[in-house]
Amino acid sequence: MVGLVLVAHSEDLVRGLAAMIGQAAPAVPVAGAGGLGGGRLGTNGLAVAGALRRVLAAAAGDGVLVLLDLGSASLALDVALDELDPAARGLVRVTEAPFVEGAVLAAVASSGGADLGAVAAAAERAGTMPKLPRD
Amino acid sequence: MAPGPSAPGPSPGTVSVTVAWLRHVAVTIHERRAWLTDLDAAIGDGDHGINLDRGFAAVAADLESGILATDSVGPLLTAAGRRLLGLVGGASGALYGRALMAAGNRIAANSTAGPTGTRRLAEDALAAAIDGIAALGHAAPGDKTMLDALVPALVALRAAPPDELIEFALAGAAEAAEAGAAATIPLVARKGRASYLGERSAGHLDPGAASSAIMVRCLADVVAAAGGAGASLPETRATR
């Protein structure tokens, strides 16, 4: 099953989103890397690498989709990818999808058995999904 | 114990300069952390000084306790960069961590070629650091980043006459870095958190350019204090 890695500046943000995913799709492997410890905000590439390794192991070859909040999250991911061996790196995909909606849609798709490409496509649909009623 | 003049790699003097530089950066960033954080609060997330202080203090503590190898420049810079990467977090940790690792890796790769003086080492380190930051940050000069201080410093260092004393060449590089940092004030940020502010980022000194200029100035200072070519340094600057 495709796993998710959540990269954000806040540990609380990651924990909250992981809980929301757990409600929608409890079987999907999820790990987050958020904050710098001790409640400090920021992203840490080595923590992201740890999260990637854990979820890659749980995903058993099906791959991992990474969701980012903003700013240096993408730098931390670049640092983390450098830490992985090339075979593992090939199983990681990153999406531009909105952090919350993208993660929930991706988790639902993954729990339905979608492959990595289809999970990423599901996350990307979050970008155009309406939040307000349309009538 | 000291290798002869034909030994490959950086001279023992450049190792002591590198150690002194890391310590001096730690002290200087600590002294200026509030200023750096204020700069960052204006256009970023307000943690630049605090985060860098934390990272370089850890590097200085590792030097003190002997955790960081201090027998050759390349591995020393690489290890210091890795420490920043793991500890500082955020863009500044990733970028300065990658910069020091890139500098260390390039020096280590070049060190088999023959003896390396301080001038060549500084040019190689700065060029590699710039490449590392540009690659990770997808940034170029004019984007209101660290590169706006570091690139002018490298240009100045390379333009200095070959027979110029190293301390004067580095002082020129430090001036160029400071001028480059000051020149970020009118720029609109195109990278990092400040880019979320758009036009509102203009009128502020970029904190990354400011801390980069501090680091180049620190190198000029420690080389001048060492009497130029990398004689052993008086260990007068305590790390706190």
Tab-separated table of N, CA, C and O in Angstrom, chain B residues 35 37 40 42 45 48 52 59 61-62 72 110 115 119 131 134 177 182 188-189 197 216 235-237:
chain	number	residue	atom	x	y	z
B	35	TRP	N	20.003	40.857	16.078
B	35	TRP	CA	19.925	41.650	14.848
B	35	TRP	C	19.471	40.778	13.678
B	35	TRP	O	18.580	41.153	12.916
B	37	THR	N	17.812	38.003	13.777
B	37	THR	CA	16.428	37.582	13.980
B	37	THR	C	15.465	38.722	13.669
B	37	THR	O	14.415	38.513	13.077
B	40	ASP	N	15.058	38.940	10.028
B	40	ASP	CA	14.230	37.837	9.548
B	40	ASP	C	12.765	38.043	9.930
B	40	ASP	O	11.863	37.662	9.194
B	42	ALA	N	11.271	40.769	9.931
B	42	ALA	CA	10.685	41.755	9.018
B	42	ALA	C	10.162	41.095	7.741
B	42	ALA	O	9.126	41.491	7.216
B	45	ASP	N	10.572	34.372	8.843
B	45	ASP	CA	9.849	33.775	9.955
B	45	ASP	C	10.493	34.071	11.310
B	45	ASP	O	10.115	33.477	12.312
B	48	HIS	N	16.087	33.371	12.194
B	48	HIS	CA	17.388	33.169	11.561
B	48	HIS	C	18.534	33.235	12.566
B	48	HIS	O	19.383	32.342	12.612
B	52	LEU	N	20.695	29.907	13.704
B	52	LEU	CA	22.122	29.833	13.377
B	52	LEU	C	22.968	29.796	14.646
B	52	LEU	O	23.977	29.090	14.711
B	59	VAL	N	28.384	23.333	16.819
B	59	VAL	CA	29.642	23.052	16.112
B	59	VAL	C	30.833	23.423	17.006
B	59	VAL	O	31.800	22.653	17.136
B	61	ALA	N	30.869	23.608	20.229
B	61	ALA	CA	30.933	22.652	21.346
B	61	ALA	C	31.551	21.331	20.889
B	61	ALA	O	32.326	20.707	21.631
B	62	ASP	N	31.232	20.916	19.659
B	62	ASP	CA	31.821	19.683	19.122
B	62	ASP	C	33.325	19.834	18.924
B	62	ASP	O	34.085	18.871	19.095
B	72	SER	N	42.020	17.527	9.254
B	72	SER	CA	42.078	18.019	7.878
B	72	SER	C	40.840	18.837	7.558
B	72	SER	O	39.745	18.592	8.088
B	110	ASN	N	40.021	17.834	-3.860
B	110	ASN	CA	41.179	18.514	-4.458
B	110	ASN	C	42.477	18.219	-3.733
B	110	ASN	O	43.550	18.497	-4.260
B	115	PRO	N	49.982	20.513	-2.560
B	115	PRO	CA	49.817	21.404	-1.422
B	115	PRO	C	48.863	22.547	-1.760
B	115	PRO	O	48.825	23.013	-2.888
B	119	ARG	N	44.756	30.826	0.201
B	119	ARG	CA	44.053	31.559	-0.865
B	119	ARG	C	43.245	30.597	-1.746
B	119	ARG	O	42.057	30.782	-1.985
B	131	ASP	N	27.929	26.990	-5.155
B	131	ASP	CA	27.297	25.967	-6.000
B	131	ASP	C	26.262	25.173	-5.199
B	131	ASP	O	25.169	24.875	-5.695
B	134	ALA	N	23.196	27.397	-4.487
B	134	ALA	CA	22.441	27.665	-5.714
B	134	ALA	C	21.660	26.423	-6.138
B	134	ALA	O	20.502	26.514	-6.550
B	177	ALA	N	31.244	41.283	0.134
B	177	ALA	CA	30.094	40.564	0.684
B	177	ALA	C	29.162	41.529	1.409
B	177	ALA	O	27.927	41.449	1.270
B	182	ALA	N	24.174	44.641	1.514
B	182	ALA	CA	23.464	45.935	1.584
B	182	ALA	C	22.651	46.166	0.315
B	182	ALA	O	21.559	46.744	0.366
B	188	VAL	N	13.228	42.806	-4.414
B	188	VAL	CA	12.038	42.014	-4.081
B	188	VAL	C	12.473	40.556	-4.037
B	188	VAL	O	13.094	40.054	-4.973
B	189	ALA	N	12.173	39.886	-2.921
B	189	ALA	CA	12.632	38.506	-2.749
B	189	ALA	C	11.943	37.584	-3.742
B	189	ALA	O	10.730	37.688	-3.968
B	197	LEU	N	5.958	37.495	0.563
B	197	LEU	CA	5.582	38.888	0.817
B	197	LEU	C	5.552	39.726	-0.448
B	197	LEU	O	5.019	40.831	-0.443
B	216	VAL	N	31.931	35.649	5.884
B	216	VAL	CA	33.104	36.016	5.076
B	216	VAL	C	34.002	36.959	5.880
B	216	VAL	O	35.229	36.825	5.895
B	235	GLU	N	44.632	31.040	20.581
B	235	GLU	CA	43.257	30.568	20.854
B	235	GLU	C	42.602	31.478	21.870
B	235	GLU	O	42.237	31.062	22.967
B	236	THR	N	42.470	32.741	21.512
B	236	THR	CA	41.964	33.692	22.500
B	236	THR	C	40.458	33.824	22.475
B	236	THR	O	39.873	34.334	23.407
B	237	ARG	N	39.829	33.383	21.394
B	237	ARG	CA	38.393	33.592	21.304
B	237	ARG	C	37.658	32.396	21.910
B	237	ARG	O	37.500	31.387	21.269
